[in-house]
Amino acid sequence: MSYRQARWSEPSIFTISSEGRIGHNPPQPDSEEVKMSGAPSTLLPPELRRSKPPELPELSEVEVVRHYVRLTQMNFGVDTGTYPLGSCTMKYNPKICDKLSSSPKIRDIHPLQDESTTQGILKILYDLSEMLEEITGMSRFSLQPAAGAHGEYTGALIIRAYHAANGEGDKRREMLIPDSAHGTNPASAAMAGFKTVIIPTSSSGYLDLDAVKSVVSKHTAGLMLTNPNTLGIFERNILEISEIVHSAGGLLYYDGANMNAILGKTRPKEMGFDIVHLNLHKTFGTPHGGGGPGAGPVGVVEKLEDFLPVPLISREGDRYFLDYDRPRSIGKVKSFYGNIAVLLRAYIYILCLGCEGLEAASEHSVLNANYLARKILQGGKYTIPYYPDRLVKHEFVLSAEEIYRETGVRAWDISKRLLDYGIHSPTTYFPQIVEEALMVEPTETESKESLDHLVYAMNMVAEEAYSNPPTLKKAPHSTSKGRVDEAKASHPETMCLSWRMKRRFMSGK
Amino acid sequence: MSGRMVHHYIPNSSPETLKMMLDEMRLNSIDELYTDIPDRVRLRGRLNIPKAMSEYEVERHVEELLLRNKTVFDAPCFLGGGCWPHYVPAAVEMVVGRSEFATSYTPYQAEVSQGILQALFEYQSMICELTEMDYSNSSMYDWATALGEAARMARRVTGRNEIITPYYMDPHRASTLKVYSEPAGMKVLTCTQDPVTGQIVVEKLQEMITSQTAAVYVENPSYLGFFEKQIDLISDLAHDKGGLLIVGVDPISLGVVKPPGEYGADIVVGEGQPLGNHMNYGGPSLGIFACSGDRLLRQMPGRIVGLTSTLEGGDEAYCLVHQTREQHIRRERATSNICTNEALCAVAAAVYLSLLGPEGLRRLCETIMVKSHYAMKIMNSIDGVKTPIFEAPHFKEFTVNFKDTGRRVDEIHRRLLDRGIQAGKVLKEYPELGEAALYCVTEVHTKEMIDSLADNIREILR
C-alpha cells in the first residue's frame, strides 16, 4: 500500500484574514428591544469596556470552511488507517454512536432543567451505570470524571476520604505504583496528596510479590494497578497482591486503561479491586477527538459508595433523579454530571455489541495482538520482552534495541518511517522499563489484511535500518510535513505558542 | 468460544479469517490465549448485559428514550449558571464532525497530525487575543477544573497556601475548587460582597490578603451576572502583597468587555462552551486556561501546541511543546495529571471565533446585552418582581427577586413549566436574596419568548 497524506501549504488563519469580512451574522435585536433597553453603548460603563477589539481573523464562511477542511485532510485518524498506539486503544468508532448523539434531543438540553424534562437522558445514564457495574463487578458508578486521568484523581480522592473516615487520614499517606504504570497514576496520586512509592518490575515481567510485601506497611493507602499490565501481560498473582495490600489495610485501584482485553473474561471485582476507572474511548469505542473530550467513569465497591462525587443518578420507581443527598461525598470533580455526549456514545456502543459482542471484542483484540506479535517476531529483528514465554493480551511492547545497537537507528526513527506506510506509529519509549520501546496495540477492529500490512511495514523498516539508515533518519517522507523540529519548538529562544508571539517575532520583538 | 457470530465491527470474526489466523498460530481456539488468566479470577458465566441489537433497533430504542427529554426549543429555557444556550453555526458542526479530527488521538506524531495541531495553535492564539494574555493551553475539562488547576498553580508559583474567592460563586465551581485545592494543602477563603451592589468589599479584601495569599480570584461577569467594577484596584491589592490575580470569564463577553490582560490578571480561566459548543446536558465543556509571564508558563498544566519548522526545508510546522512538565515524562512531579483534555471542543471554539471575527463577536455581545436588559426591563414592570437584585452592570444573566409578590419562586417556576416555559435557576444556595432566581437571556431568545415569559409570570401572579 502506498500512502500519501494531503500536503496543503495552509497558512495560519490569521494571515488569510481580510478586513471587513464576516463568516457568521449573529441575530440582531429587535428595534423595540433596543428602544427599551437603551443603546448597547450605554449598557457597559467605560471602565469595563474593551479598549480595542480582539485581533481575531476576519473571513467569510467559505474561507473558514476551506481552511479547516484542508486542515482535517492533514490529519490522521482511525478512519484514515491503522492506529496501533499501544495503551491508547484506538479502535474503530461506530458511526451510529455519532449519529444518535448529535440529536437535538441531547445537544440542546440544559443541565439545570427540571428533572421531569430530562427523564430520557437520566434513564440512559442510569442504565449505563448499571451496565458498567456489571462489566466491572463494582457496586456503584459515577459518570462525572471527564477523562481517564480525571477518574484516577477521583479514585485517589475516594481512597483518601475512606481512610480519613476511618481515622487513618494522617497515617495512610503512601500510594504504591509499579514502575511500568502509566504516568497519570503517580501524577494523580501526587495531586491527591499521596507520596508515591514505586514498585520495580521483576525480571519475570510480573509484579514481584516480595517487592510488594517489602513496600506495604501501615502507611499504605492503596496500590494502583492495571491488569493486563503495560507490557500486555496479565498479572497472574493478582489475588496474592490484593491479599497483601488488603491485609495491610490498603485499597486496590484498577486503572481501566487495559480493560478492553478482558471484557467478559474476568472483572476487577474478581481480581480483588475496590475502585475502577474506565476510559470509555478505549473500552467502548467512543472517538478520541484529537485529545478529548473523553470520559472516565469511576466505580467502587459497596464500602466506598458514600464517597463518590455528587450527584449520583438514582431512581425511585420509574423516576430518575440527580441525587445530591450524600453527606460523605468528596464533592464535585467538575461542573454538572460528566461528558454526556461521550457517555451516550458508550451506551449505544454497548447496545450494539451486546454481551457476546463485548466478549468477542476482547477475544479478537487479544487474538490480533498475539498474531501480530508472533508474525513480527518471525522477522527476527525485534524482540518482545518475556514473549513467547508469557502470552500477551491486547498489546505488547517491541524492543528495537538490537537494531539501534547495530545500526544507530532508534525506535523514534522507526516510528517516523512507519508513517510513510500509512500506519500511525506505535507508542514510543513507553513503558520506560523497556529499551527502545515500541508499544503496539492493534485492537479488535483491524482486519487480518491490515495486520499483515503492519508486519510487512515493520519488516521493511527493520531492513532499511541496515540497508539505508538515512532514509529512516529523515523519515517521514510522504506526510503533510517532513520531520518536525521538536527541540526548537520547546527551546526558550525559539518557542512560539501563539499568533501574537509570531507577530512579535516578525516585527523583531 | 464466541467466534461463531460475525460481528460487524470485528473483521476477523468471520469464520474463514478466524480459522486462518488460528491455524497460523497453531491454536485450536481463542480460549488458548486466555490460559494465563487463573481460573480463580475468571468470571463465572456471562456478563448480564442484553444481547446485541441491530443498528436499526438501537436507533429506535435510543430515539424513543431521547423523546422523553424536552429541549430548550421544545420549551423556551432561561437557564444559565455555568452552561448557556447559544447558537452553534452550521459550519462549526461540519468541521468538528469531520472524522479525521474526531477519530484522531492526541497528536504525538506531529508529521501526520498537522491538521489538529494547527487548529489547536489557532485556538490558543484566539484565546490569547480575547483575553490579552501571553499563553493559553489547548484546553482543560471545564471552567471549574481550570479554576482548581489555577489555584494549585498559584500555590506552586508563590509557595503560599490561601486563595480568596468571591462569596457569590457557582456551587459546582466552588465545590470543584475545594476538591482540587484541599489535597494540595490549600485553604479557600471567601470575601464579602456588598448586598446592594454585589461588589467585593475592598476593605474586607484588603484585610484578608496576607503573605499567605497565593491568589485572589475574581469573576467577570460574576456567577450572578453582574460585573465587578473595582478590578483594577483588586488587581493592585493582590499584587502588592505578592499574590496572583486569577480571573474567571465568560469568553463570549470579551467581544466588548475589558479583557483580564488589561487589568493585570496572571491567570485567566473560563468556560468555553458558549463558543460553538452545544450544551449536551452539561458536557463536554471547554475549560479555558491562559496565563502571562514566563514564570507562570513553566507551571502551566495541560497540553500546549507550538509553532516550529521541519528539520529539513524549513517549512512551518506545529507540535506539542514543553512536555517535560507533563505526567508522561515527569510522573509524580508533573504540573498536573491532565492528558486527555477537550481538544475537539477547542477546535469548535477556534472555528466559531474565526466565523464571527471581532465584528461578529461585538455585534453578538451587543445583541445579548440588549436582549437581557430588555428582559430585565419588562420583568421589572411586573408588580412585586425586582430585577436585577444588584445595582451593577450586567451581561447576559441577572437575578430576579419574587419576594414582593408574596409567592414562592419554586411555585412560580413550576407553574411556568406547566405552561411550557423553563424559567431560571432558583438560588437556594443564597436564601438571604429572597425568593430569588438566576435568569439567562442570549441571542437565541426571541422577543416573543421574552414577552411570553413576562406575560405568563403576570398571569400566574394575578
Coordinates of N, CA and C in Angstrom, one line a residue, chain B residues 13-132:
Chain B
S13 N -13.8 -11.8 12.8 CA -14.7 -12.7 13.4 C -15.4 -13.6 12.4
S14 N -15.1 -13.3 11.1 CA -15.6 -14.2 10.1 C -14.9 -15.6 10.2
P15 N -15.7 -16.7 10.1 CA -15.1 -18.0 10.4 C -13.9 -18.3 9.6
E16 N -13.9 -17.9 8.3 CA -12.7 -18.2 7.5 C -11.5 -17.5 8.0
T17 N -11.6 -16.2 8.2 CA -10.4 -15.5 8.7 C -9.9 -16.0 10.1
L18 N -10.9 -16.2 10.9 CA -10.6 -16.7 12.3 C -9.8 -18.0 12.2
K19 N -10.3 -18.9 11.4 CA -9.6 -20.2 11.2 C -8.2 -20.0 10.7
M20 N -8.1 -19.1 9.7 CA -6.8 -18.9 9.0 C -5.8 -18.4 10.1
M21 N -6.2 -17.5 10.9 CA -5.3 -16.9 11.9 C -5.0 -17.9 13.0
L22 N -6.0 -18.6 13.4 CA -5.7 -19.6 14.5 C -4.8 -20.7 13.9
D23 N -5.0 -21.1 12.7 CA -4.1 -22.1 12.1 C -2.7 -21.7 12.0
E24 N -2.5 -20.4 11.6 CA -1.2 -19.9 11.5 C -0.5 -19.9 12.9
M25 N -1.3 -19.7 13.9 CA -0.7 -19.7 15.3 C -0.7 -21.1 15.9
R26 N -1.1 -22.0 15.2 CA -1.3 -23.4 15.7 C -2.1 -23.5 17.0
L27 N -3.2 -22.8 16.9 CA -4.2 -22.8 18.0 C -5.5 -23.4 17.6
N28 N -6.2 -24.0 18.5 CA -7.5 -24.6 18.2 C -8.6 -23.6 18.4
S29 N -8.4 -22.7 19.4 CA -9.4 -21.7 19.7 C -8.8 -20.5 20.4
I30 N -9.5 -19.4 20.4 CA -9.1 -18.2 21.1 C -8.9 -18.4 22.6
D31 N -9.7 -19.4 23.1 CA -9.6 -19.7 24.5 C -8.1 -19.9 25.0
E32 N -7.4 -20.5 24.1 CA -6.0 -20.9 24.4 C -5.1 -19.6 24.7
L33 N -5.6 -18.5 24.3 CA -4.9 -17.3 24.5 C -5.2 -16.7 25.9
Y34 N -6.1 -17.4 26.6 CA -6.5 -16.9 27.9 C -6.1 -17.8 29.1
T35 N -5.2 -18.7 28.7 CA -4.8 -19.6 29.8 C -3.9 -18.9 30.9
D36 N -3.5 -17.7 30.6 CA -2.7 -17.0 31.6 C -3.6 -16.3 32.7
I37 N -4.9 -16.3 32.5 CA -5.8 -15.8 33.5 C -6.2 -16.9 34.4
P38 N -5.7 -16.9 35.6 CA -6.0 -18.0 36.5 C -7.5 -18.3 36.7
D39 N -7.9 -19.5 36.8 CA -9.3 -19.9 37.0 C -9.9 -19.1 38.1
R40 N -9.1 -18.9 39.2 CA -9.7 -18.3 40.4 C -10.3 -16.9 40.2
V41 N -9.7 -16.2 39.1 CA -10.3 -14.9 38.9 C -11.2 -14.8 37.7
R42 N -11.4 -16.0 37.0 CA -12.2 -15.9 35.8 C -13.7 -15.7 36.2
L43 N -14.3 -14.9 35.3 CA -15.7 -14.6 35.5 C -16.5 -15.9 35.3
R44 N -17.4 -16.3 36.2 CA -18.3 -17.4 36.1 C -19.5 -17.0 35.2
G45 N -19.7 -17.7 34.1 CA -20.9 -17.3 33.3 C -20.7 -16.1 32.5
R46 N -21.7 -15.6 31.9 CA -21.7 -14.5 31.0 C -22.0 -13.2 31.8
L47 N -21.6 -12.1 31.2 CA -22.0 -10.8 31.7 C -23.5 -10.6 31.5
N48 N -24.1 -10.1 32.5 CA -25.5 -9.8 32.4 C -25.8 -8.5 31.7
I49 N -25.5 -8.6 30.4 CA -25.7 -7.4 29.5 C -26.7 -7.9 28.4
P50 N -27.6 -7.1 28.0 CA -28.5 -7.6 26.9 C -27.8 -8.1 25.7
K51 N -28.4 -8.9 24.9 CA -27.9 -9.4 23.6 C -27.8 -8.2 22.7
A52 N -26.9 -8.3 21.7 CA -26.7 -7.3 20.7 C -28.1 -6.9 20.0
M53 N -28.3 -5.6 19.7 CA -29.4 -5.2 18.9 C -28.9 -4.8 17.6
S54 N -29.7 -4.9 16.6 CA -29.3 -4.4 15.2 C -29.3 -2.9 15.3
E55 N -28.5 -2.3 14.4 CA -28.4 -0.9 14.4 C -29.7 -0.2 14.3
Y56 N -30.6 -0.7 13.5 CA -31.9 -0.1 13.4 C -32.7 -0.2 14.7
E57 N -32.6 -1.3 15.4 CA -33.2 -1.4 16.7 C -32.7 -0.4 17.7
V58 N -31.3 -0.3 17.7 CA -30.7 0.6 18.6 C -31.2 2.0 18.4
E59 N -31.2 2.4 17.1 CA -31.7 3.7 16.8 C -33.1 4.0 17.3
R60 N -34.0 3.1 17.0 CA -35.4 3.2 17.5 C -35.4 3.4 19.0
H61 N -34.7 2.5 19.7 CA -34.7 2.4 21.2 C -34.1 3.8 21.7
V62 N -33.0 4.2 21.2 CA -32.4 5.4 21.8 C -33.2 6.6 21.5
E63 N -33.7 6.7 20.2 CA -34.6 7.9 19.9 C -35.8 7.9 20.7
E64 N -36.4 6.7 21.0 CA -37.6 6.7 21.9 C -37.3 7.3 23.3
L65 N -36.1 6.9 23.8 CA -35.7 7.4 25.1 C -35.5 8.9 25.1
L66 N -34.8 9.3 24.0 CA -34.5 10.7 24.0 C -35.7 11.6 23.8
L67 N -36.8 11.0 23.3 CA -38.0 11.7 23.1 C -38.6 12.2 24.5
R68 N -38.2 11.5 25.5 CA -38.7 11.9 26.9 C -38.0 13.1 27.4
N69 N -37.0 13.6 26.6 CA -36.3 14.9 27.0 C -37.1 16.0 26.3
K70 N -37.1 17.1 27.1 CA -37.6 18.4 26.5 C -36.4 19.3 26.2
T71 N -36.2 19.7 25.0 CA -35.1 20.6 24.7 C -35.5 22.0 25.0
V72 N -34.4 22.9 24.9 CA -34.7 24.3 25.1 C -35.5 24.9 24.0
F73 N -35.7 24.1 22.9 CA -36.5 24.6 21.8 C -38.0 24.1 22.0
D74 N -38.1 22.9 22.6 CA -39.4 22.4 22.9 C -40.1 23.3 23.9
A75 N -39.3 23.8 24.8 CA -39.9 24.7 25.9 C -38.8 25.7 26.2
P76 N -39.1 27.0 25.8 CA -38.1 28.0 25.9 C -37.5 28.0 27.3
C77 N -36.2 28.2 27.4 CA -35.5 28.0 28.6 C -34.6 29.2 29.0
F78 N -34.7 29.6 30.2 CA -33.9 30.8 30.6 C -32.9 30.5 31.7
L79 N -32.3 29.3 31.5 CA -31.3 28.8 32.4 C -29.9 29.2 31.9
G80 N -29.0 29.6 32.9 CA -27.6 29.8 32.6 C -26.9 29.1 33.7
G81 N -26.1 29.8 34.4 CA -25.4 29.2 35.6 C -24.4 28.2 35.3
G82 N -23.5 28.5 34.4 CA -22.4 27.6 34.1 C -22.5 26.9 32.7
C83 N -23.7 26.9 32.1 CA -23.9 26.3 30.8 C -25.0 27.2 30.1
W84 N -24.7 27.6 28.9 CA -25.6 28.6 28.4 C -26.1 28.2 27.0
P85 N -27.4 28.5 26.7 CA -27.8 28.3 25.3 C -27.3 29.4 24.4
H86 N -26.5 29.0 23.4 CA -26.1 29.9 22.3 C -26.2 29.2 21.0
Y87 N -26.3 30.0 20.0 CA -26.4 29.3 18.7 C -25.1 28.8 18.2
V88 N -25.1 27.6 17.6 CA -23.9 27.0 17.1 C -24.0 27.0 15.6
P89 N -23.2 27.8 14.9 CA -23.3 27.9 13.4 C -23.0 26.6 12.8
A90 N -23.7 26.3 11.7 CA -23.6 25.0 11.0 C -22.2 24.7 10.6
A91 N -21.4 25.7 10.2 CA -20.1 25.4 9.8 C -19.2 24.9 10.9
V92 N -19.5 25.2 12.1 CA -18.8 24.7 13.3 C -19.0 23.2 13.4
E93 N -20.3 22.9 13.3 CA -20.7 21.4 13.4 C -20.1 20.6 12.3
M94 N -20.0 21.2 11.1 CA -19.5 20.5 10.0 C -18.0 20.1 10.2
V95 N -17.2 21.1 10.7 CA -15.8 20.9 10.9 C -15.5 19.9 12.0
V96 N -16.2 20.1 13.1 CA -15.8 19.2 14.2 C -16.5 17.8 14.0
G97 N -17.4 17.7 13.1 CA -17.9 16.4 12.7 C -17.0 15.6 11.8
R98 N -16.0 16.2 11.2 CA -15.1 15.5 10.3 C -14.3 14.4 11.0
S99 N -14.4 13.3 10.5 CA -13.8 12.2 11.3 C -12.3 12.2 11.3
E100 N -11.6 12.9 10.4 CA -10.2 13.0 10.6 C -9.8 13.6 11.9
F101 N -10.5 14.6 12.3 CA -10.3 15.2 13.6 C -10.9 14.3 14.7
A102 N -12.2 14.0 14.5 CA -12.9 13.3 15.6 C -12.2 11.9 16.0
T103 N -11.7 11.2 15.0 CA -11.2 9.9 15.4 C -9.7 9.8 15.6
S104 N -9.1 11.0 15.7 CA -7.6 11.0 16.0 C -7.3 11.1 17.5
Y105 N -6.1 10.7 17.8 CA -5.6 10.8 19.2 C -4.8 12.0 19.4
T106 N -4.4 12.2 20.6 CA -3.5 13.3 21.0 C -2.4 13.3 20.0
P107 N -2.0 14.4 19.4 CA -1.1 14.4 18.3 C 0.4 14.3 18.7
Y108 N 0.7 13.1 19.1 CA 2.1 12.8 19.5 C 3.0 12.7 18.2
Q109 N 2.4 12.2 17.1 CA 3.2 12.2 15.9 C 2.9 13.4 15.0
A110 N 3.7 14.4 15.2 CA 3.3 15.7 14.6 C 3.2 15.6 13.1
E111 N 4.0 14.8 12.4 CA 4.0 14.9 10.9 C 2.7 14.5 10.3
V112 N 1.9 13.6 11.0 CA 0.6 13.2 10.4 C -0.5 13.9 11.2
S113 N -0.2 14.8 12.0 CA -1.2 15.4 12.8 C -1.2 16.9 12.7
Q114 N -0.7 17.4 11.6 CA -0.6 18.9 11.4 C -1.9 19.6 11.5
G115 N -3.0 18.9 11.0 CA -4.3 19.5 11.0 C -4.8 19.9 12.4
I116 N -4.8 18.9 13.3 CA -5.3 19.2 14.6 C -4.4 20.1 15.4
L117 N -3.1 20.0 15.1 CA -2.1 20.8 15.8 C -2.2 22.3 15.4
Q118 N -2.4 22.5 14.1 CA -2.6 23.9 13.7 C -3.9 24.5 14.2
A119 N -4.9 23.7 14.2 CA -6.2 24.1 14.7 C -6.1 24.5 16.2
L120 N -5.4 23.7 16.9 CA -5.2 24.0 18.4 C -4.3 25.2 18.6
F121 N -3.3 25.3 17.7 CA -2.5 26.5 17.8 C -3.3 27.8 17.6
E122 N -4.2 27.7 16.6 CA -5.1 28.8 16.3 C -6.1 29.1 17.5
Y123 N -6.5 28.0 18.1 CA -7.4 28.1 19.3 C -6.6 28.9 20.4
Q124 N -5.4 28.4 20.7 CA -4.6 29.1 21.7 C -4.4 30.6 21.3
S125 N -4.1 30.8 20.0 CA -3.9 32.2 19.6 C -5.1 33.1 19.8
M126 N -6.3 32.5 19.5 CA -7.5 33.3 19.6 C -7.8 33.6 21.1
I127 N -7.6 32.6 22.0 CA -7.8 32.8 23.4 C -6.9 33.9 23.9
C128 N -5.6 33.9 23.4 CA -4.7 35.0 23.8 C -5.2 36.3 23.4
E129 N -5.7 36.4 22.2 CA -6.3 37.7 21.6 C -7.5 38.1 22.5
L130 N -8.4 37.2 22.8 CA -9.6 37.5 23.5 C -9.3 38.0 24.9
T131 N -8.3 37.3 25.6 CA -8.1 37.6 27.0 C -6.9 38.6 27.2
E132 N -6.2 38.8 26.1 CA -5.0 39.7 26.2 C -3.9 39.0 27.2

